[in-house]
Each structure stands twice: as C-alpha cells, then as structure tokens.
PDB file of C-alpha atoms in Angstrom:
ATOM      1  CA  MET A   1     290.035 164.035 -16.562  1.00  0.00           C
ATOM      2  CA  LYS A   2     287.194 162.968 -15.779  1.00  0.00           C
ATOM      3  CA  PHE A   3     286.144 159.013 -18.170  1.00  0.00           C
ATOM      4  CA  GLY A   4     283.485 156.882 -18.470  1.00  0.00           C
ATOM      5  CA  VAL A   5     281.636 154.416 -20.790  1.00  0.00           C
ATOM      6  CA  VAL A   6     277.967 154.804 -22.158  1.00  0.00           C
ATOM      7  CA  ILE A   7     276.048 153.730 -24.651  1.00  0.00           C
ATOM      8  CA  PHE A   8     273.728 156.928 -26.671  1.00  0.00           C
ATOM      9  CA  PRO A   9     270.964 155.424 -28.529  1.00  0.00           C
ATOM     10  CA  SER A  10     269.094 156.681 -31.492  1.00  0.00           C
ATOM     11  CA  LYS A  11     268.060 159.760 -31.777  1.00  0.00           C
ATOM     12  CA  LYS A  12     264.714 159.099 -31.736  1.00  0.00           C
ATOM     13  CA  LEU A  13     264.908 157.408 -28.011  1.00  0.00           C
ATOM     14  CA  GLN A  14     267.363 160.360 -27.024  1.00  0.00           C
ATOM     15  CA  ASP A  15     264.241 163.039 -28.523  1.00  0.00           C
ATOM     16  CA  LEU A  16     262.124 161.099 -26.014  1.00  0.00           C
ATOM     17  CA  ALA A  17     264.070 161.641 -23.401  1.00  0.00           C
ATOM     18  CA  ASN A  18     264.575 165.331 -24.016  1.00  0.00           C
ATOM     19  CA  SER A  19     261.345 165.952 -23.797  1.00  0.00           C
ATOM     20  CA  TYR A  20     261.603 165.063 -20.030  1.00  0.00           C
ATOM     21  CA  ARG A  21     265.346 165.978 -19.357  1.00  0.00           C
ATOM     22  CA  LYS A  22     264.619 169.099 -19.909  1.00  0.00           C
ATOM     23  CA  ARG A  23     262.124 169.598 -17.140  1.00  0.00           C
ATOM     24  CA  TYR A  24     263.643 166.379 -14.412  1.00  0.00           C
ATOM     25  CA  ASP A  25     267.164 166.061 -15.444  1.00  0.00           C
ATOM     26  CA  PRO A  26     269.900 168.900 -13.888  1.00  0.00           C
ATOM     27  CA  HIS A  27     271.813 167.588 -16.399  1.00  0.00           C
ATOM     28  CA  TYR A  28     269.917 168.164 -19.638  1.00  0.00           C
ATOM     29  CA  SER A  29     272.795 170.610 -20.547  1.00  0.00           C
ATOM     30  CA  LEU A  30     275.810 168.077 -19.770  1.00  0.00           C
ATOM     31  CA  ILE A  31     275.345 165.608 -21.566  1.00  0.00           C
ATOM     32  CA  THR A  32     272.949 163.846 -24.037  1.00  0.00           C
ATOM     33  CA  PRO A  33     270.712 160.934 -22.865  1.00  0.00           C
ATOM     34  CA  HIS A  34     273.120 157.415 -22.331  1.00  0.00           C
ATOM     35  CA  LEU A  35     272.888 154.159 -20.607  1.00  0.00           C
ATOM     36  CA  THR A  36     275.919 154.614 -18.412  1.00  0.00           C
ATOM     37  CA  LEU A  37     277.973 151.370 -18.772  1.00  0.00           C
ATOM     38  CA  LYS A  38     281.198 152.510 -16.561  1.00  0.00           C
ATOM     39  CA  ASN A  39     280.554 155.133 -13.941  1.00  0.00           C
ATOM     40  CA  ALA A  40     283.156 158.171 -14.280  1.00  0.00           C
ATOM     41  CA  PHE A  41     286.316 157.345 -12.826  1.00  0.00           C
ATOM     42  CA  GLU A  42     289.483 159.429 -12.835  1.00  0.00           C
ATOM     43  CA  ALA A  43     292.554 158.696 -15.829  1.00  0.00           C
ATOM     44  CA  THR A  44     295.572 160.404 -16.948  1.00  0.00           C
ATOM     45  CA  GLU A  45     295.917 160.806 -20.831  1.00  0.00           C
ATOM     46  CA  GLU A  46     299.165 158.325 -20.872  1.00  0.00           C
ATOM     47  CA  GLU A  47     296.317 155.322 -18.805  1.00  0.00           C
ATOM     48  CA  VAL A  48     293.021 156.437 -20.857  1.00  0.00           C
ATOM     49  CA  VAL A  49     295.521 155.196 -24.146  1.00  0.00           C
ATOM     50  CA  ASN A  50     295.823 151.640 -22.525  1.00  0.00           C
ATOM     51  CA  ILE A  51     291.984 152.024 -21.949  1.00  0.00           C
ATOM     52  CA  ALA A  52     290.521 152.824 -25.970  1.00  0.00           C
ATOM     53  CA  ASP A  53     293.198 149.895 -26.367  1.00  0.00           C
ATOM     54  CA  LYS A  54     290.936 147.284 -24.067  1.00  0.00           C
ATOM     55  CA  LEU A  55     287.473 149.148 -24.812  1.00  0.00           C
ATOM     56  CA  ARG A  56     288.480 148.409 -28.778  1.00  0.00           C
ATOM     57  CA  GLN A  57     289.589 144.805 -27.646  1.00  0.00           C
ATOM     58  CA  ILE A  58     285.939 144.306 -25.842  1.00  0.00           C
ATOM     59  CA  ALA A  59     283.908 145.817 -29.312  1.00  0.00           C
ATOM     60  CA  SER A  60     285.983 143.583 -31.216  1.00  0.00           C
ATOM     61  CA  ASN A  61     285.074 140.263 -29.484  1.00  0.00           C
ATOM     62  CA  THR A  62     280.337 141.922 -28.537  1.00  0.00           C
ATOM     63  CA  ASN A  63     278.013 141.186 -31.424  1.00  0.00           C
ATOM     64  CA  VAL A  64     275.429 144.209 -32.244  1.00  0.00           C
ATOM     65  CA  PHE A  65     272.093 143.915 -29.761  1.00  0.00           C
ATOM     66  CA  PRO A  66     268.312 144.984 -29.329  1.00  0.00           C
ATOM     67  CA  LEU A  67     268.166 147.371 -26.966  1.00  0.00           C
ATOM     68  CA  LYS A  68     264.345 147.683 -25.873  1.00  0.00           C
ATOM     69  CA  THR A  69     262.215 149.960 -23.320  1.00  0.00           C
ATOM     70  CA  LEU A  70     258.773 148.727 -22.444  1.00  0.00           C
ATOM     71  CA  LYS A  71     258.440 151.586 -19.603  1.00  0.00           C
ATOM     72  CA  ILE A  72     259.680 154.081 -17.365  1.00  0.00           C
ATOM     73  CA  SER A  73     260.974 153.301 -13.922  1.00  0.00           C
ATOM     74  CA  SER A  74     262.649 154.013 -10.040  1.00  0.00           C
ATOM     75  CA  PHE A  75     265.478 153.542  -8.284  1.00  0.00           C
ATOM     76  CA  GLN A  76     263.158 154.875  -4.915  1.00  0.00           C
ATOM     77  CA  PRO A  77     263.434 155.023  -2.155  1.00  0.00           C
ATOM     78  CA  VAL A  78     267.185 154.444  -2.590  1.00  0.00           C
ATOM     79  CA  ASN A  79     267.766 158.235  -4.715  1.00  0.00           C
ATOM     80  CA  ASN A  80     264.885 159.652  -7.008  1.00  0.00           C
ATOM     81  CA  VAL A  81     266.206 158.689 -10.198  1.00  0.00           C
ATOM     82  CA  ILE A  82     263.333 158.554 -12.475  1.00  0.00           C
ATOM     83  CA  TYR A  83     264.659 156.256 -15.896  1.00  0.00           C
ATOM     84  CA  PHE A  84     263.429 154.116 -18.910  1.00  0.00           C
ATOM     85  CA  LYS A  85     263.950 150.803 -18.072  1.00  0.00           C
ATOM     86  CA  VAL A  86     266.145 148.648 -20.546  1.00  0.00           C
ATOM     87  CA  GLU A  87     265.405 145.140 -21.187  1.00  0.00           C
ATOM     88  CA  PRO A  88     268.836 143.322 -19.675  1.00  0.00           C
ATOM     89  CA  THR A  89     270.226 141.597 -22.180  1.00  0.00           C
ATOM     90  CA  GLU A  90     272.810 139.203 -22.861  1.00  0.00           C
ATOM     91  CA  GLU A  91     274.594 141.250 -24.954  1.00  0.00           C
ATOM     92  CA  LEU A  92     274.354 144.112 -22.834  1.00  0.00           C
ATOM     93  CA  THR A  93     274.424 142.557 -19.600  1.00  0.00           C
ATOM     94  CA  LYS A  94     277.892 141.072 -21.464  1.00  0.00           C
ATOM     95  CA  LEU A  95     279.667 144.108 -22.210  1.00  0.00           C
ATOM     96  CA  TYR A  96     279.282 145.499 -19.080  1.00  0.00           C
ATOM     97  CA  ASN A  97     280.617 142.957 -17.565  1.00  0.00           C
ATOM     98  CA  GLU A  98     283.513 142.750 -18.958  1.00  0.00           C
ATOM     99  CA  ILE A  99     284.727 146.561 -19.485  1.00  0.00           C
ATOM    100  CA  ASN A 100     283.851 146.767 -15.580  1.00  0.00           C
ATOM    101  CA  GLN A 101     286.403 144.272 -15.404  1.00  0.00           C
ATOM    102  CA  GLU A 102     288.529 145.771 -17.117  1.00  0.00           C
ATOM    103  CA  PHE A 103     288.620 148.108 -14.586  1.00  0.00           C
ATOM    104  CA  SER A 104     287.906 146.200 -11.777  1.00  0.00           C
ATOM    105  CA  GLU A 105     289.890 147.886  -9.445  1.00  0.00           C
ATOM    106  CA  GLN A 106     287.171 150.555  -8.595  1.00  0.00           C
ATOM    107  CA  HIS A 107     284.296 149.257  -7.249  1.00  0.00           C
ATOM    108  CA  LEU A 108     280.288 149.079  -8.382  1.00  0.00           C
ATOM    109  CA  ASP A 109     278.246 150.548  -6.246  1.00  0.00           C
ATOM    110  CA  TYR A 110     275.597 148.881  -6.788  1.00  0.00           C
ATOM    111  CA  ALA A 111     274.002 146.258  -9.157  1.00  0.00           C
ATOM    112  CA  PHE A 112     273.712 147.011 -13.203  1.00  0.00           C
ATOM    113  CA  VAL A 113     270.110 147.748 -13.753  1.00  0.00           C
ATOM    114  CA  PRO A 114     270.151 149.263 -17.420  1.00  0.00           C
ATOM    115  CA  HIS A 115     268.285 152.267 -17.976  1.00  0.00           C
ATOM    116  CA  ILE A 116     268.293 156.027 -19.768  1.00  0.00           C
ATOM    117  CA  THR A 117     267.995 158.990 -16.858  1.00  0.00           C
ATOM    118  CA  ILE A 118     264.963 160.972 -17.558  1.00  0.00           C
ATOM    119  CA  GLY A 119     264.922 162.739 -13.846  1.00  0.00           C
ATOM    120  CA  GLN A 120     266.740 163.456 -11.034  1.00  0.00           C
ATOM    121  CA  LYS A 121     267.707 165.196  -8.486  1.00  0.00           C
ATOM    122  CA  LEU A 122     264.079 165.409  -7.746  1.00  0.00           C
ATOM    123  CA  SER A 123     262.435 166.481  -4.219  1.00  0.00           C
ATOM    124  CA  ASN A 124     260.135 163.645  -2.484  1.00  0.00           C
ATOM    125  CA  ASP A 125     256.912 165.291  -3.053  1.00  0.00           C
ATOM    126  CA  GLU A 126     258.029 165.885  -7.351  1.00  0.00           C
ATOM    127  CA  HIS A 127     259.494 163.055  -7.771  1.00  0.00           C
ATOM    128  CA  SER A 128     255.965 161.266  -6.443  1.00  0.00           C
ATOM    129  CA  ASP A 129     253.969 163.111  -9.071  1.00  0.00           C
ATOM    130  CA  VAL A 130     256.753 162.634 -11.877  1.00  0.00           C
ATOM    131  CA  TYR A 131     256.540 158.899 -11.962  1.00  0.00           C
ATOM    132  CA  GLY A 132     252.994 159.135 -10.920  1.00  0.00           C
ATOM    133  CA  SER A 133     252.143 160.074 -14.272  1.00  0.00           C
ATOM    134  CA  LEU A 134     254.920 158.432 -16.470  1.00  0.00           C
ATOM    135  CA  ARG A 135     254.965 155.251 -14.969  1.00  0.00           C
ATOM    136  CA  MET A 136     251.220 154.118 -16.650  1.00  0.00           C
ATOM    137  CA  LYS A 137     252.269 155.132 -19.831  1.00  0.00           C
ATOM    138  CA  ARG A 138     254.046 151.998 -22.335  1.00  0.00           C
ATOM    139  CA  PHE A 139     257.195 153.595 -24.031  1.00  0.00           C
ATOM    140  CA  ASP A 140     257.696 150.916 -26.862  1.00  0.00           C
ATOM    141  CA  HIS A 141     261.331 151.421 -28.511  1.00  0.00           C
ATOM    142  CA  GLU A 142     263.512 149.518 -30.367  1.00  0.00           C
ATOM    143  CA  GLU A 143     266.642 149.636 -31.972  1.00  0.00           C
ATOM    144  CA  ILE A 144     269.977 147.725 -33.173  1.00  0.00           C
ATOM    145  CA  ILE A 145     272.985 149.838 -30.481  1.00  0.00           C
ATOM    146  CA  ASP A 146     276.905 148.727 -33.119  1.00  0.00           C
ATOM    147  CA  ARG A 147     278.919 151.033 -31.312  1.00  0.00           C
ATOM    148  CA  PHE A 148     279.237 152.332 -27.478  1.00  0.00           C
ATOM    149  CA  HIS A 149     282.280 155.757 -26.316  1.00  0.00           C
ATOM    150  CA  LEU A 150     284.172 156.702 -23.622  1.00  0.00           C
ATOM    151  CA  LEU A 151     284.047 159.877 -22.819  1.00  0.00           C
ATOM    152  CA  TYR A 152     286.030 162.573 -21.173  1.00  0.00           C
ATOM    153  CA  GLN A 153     284.171 165.268 -18.662  1.00  0.00           C
ATOM    154  CA  LEU A 154     284.809 169.337 -20.324  1.00  0.00           C
ATOM    155  CA  ASP A 155     285.836 172.419 -17.264  1.00  0.00           C
ATOM    156  CA  ASN A 156     282.260 172.844 -17.348  1.00  0.00           C
ATOM    157  CA  GLY A 157     281.368 169.935 -16.458  1.00  0.00           C
ATOM    158  CA  SER A 158     279.403 168.543 -20.086  1.00  0.00           C
ATOM    159  CA  TRP A 159     280.849 164.945 -21.580  1.00  0.00           C
ATOM    160  CA  THR A 160     281.794 164.783 -24.866  1.00  0.00           C
ATOM    161  CA  VAL A 161     283.022 161.503 -27.033  1.00  0.00           C
ATOM    162  CA  TYR A 162     286.907 160.617 -26.880  1.00  0.00           C
ATOM    163  CA  GLU A 163     286.801 157.572 -28.887  1.00  0.00           C
ATOM    164  CA  THR A 164     283.778 155.440 -30.715  1.00  0.00           C
ATOM    165  CA  PHE A 165     283.898 151.704 -30.312  1.00  0.00           C
ATOM    166  CA  ARG A 166     282.393 149.933 -33.201  1.00  0.00           C
ATOM    167  CA  LEU A 167     281.139 146.441 -32.174  1.00  0.00           C
ATOM    168  CA  GLY A 168     282.321 143.313 -34.429  1.00  0.00           C
ATOM    169  CA  LYS A 169     284.995 142.141 -36.431  1.00  0.00           C
ATOM    170  CA  GLU A 170     285.276 145.034 -38.132  1.00  0.00           C
TER     171      GLU A 170
END
C-alpha cells in the first residue's frame, strides 16, 4: 500500500486553495489541499503499525506551531507547479526532518520547501499565464497547526486518513 504524511490546513485555506486547484490541479479530486511532510511511500499493513507508533512519538515531542502563507510561488523551471508558499518555522522544519530521518531508507528528491500546491502539470504557456496573474497578489493567512495525518491511497488513486496525530503531550 502507498502511504504519505501531510498537514491539512484549515477549511478557510483549503477553500482558497481549491478555488484555484479545481482549474489548475488534476489531482484536485484525489486529495484535499495539504502540506506534504513525507512523500508517498510503500509499506505493508504490518509495517504501518510501527510507522504509526513512531509518528505518534514524534507528534508528542512536537509543539503546535503557526502556519503562515503570504504569497504564491512556483518550482519553475524544475517543474510547472504553482503553490502557496508556507513560511518555514523551526517547529515545521524539525517535524519534517524528524519524520524523514525516521524513514531514511527513502531518499529525498528535493530540499524541503513548505508549500500547498494549487496548480500542477500545467503547460509552459498555461503556467506562465496563471503564475503571472497570481504572483503579485498577497495571500495573508495565518493559523495554528496542532496535528498531522498519515494517509493511505485507495484503489481509485484518492487519499484518505489512516491516522491523525495531535501535536504536544496529550
């Protein structure tokens, strides 16, 4: 089975992201707007029990933290992804690093750039138009993150929550 670890932002930020994603993200119907902490990985049902235990431990040692977005950015020229840029915080970076060190057998393709995708798989022209019109707008949003989620992929390609982990001591 395929699993991943993400943070789901508030409904307000999800609604804003979805207002763009329904037009510019072919994965719109497969997963709600999210910030990826651990890219998709394969694990058996037995392995995921241990993974969940480790994630529970990491969550209990992580404090709640602010998630703040200010603007739109892009991964161009690496790929035509447009996203809400999330300001990196010490807690967010620590959480990402701890989760990925725990699963170090998987190499990381890219440096950690906290973001919430709003457009992907765009043609060069489409990317240029959309990014050009959005990059000048400000997207001031701040909220407190108090949980993250272990997801698994269903047969139809969509993702659903396997377990939710609350941050801090319970």
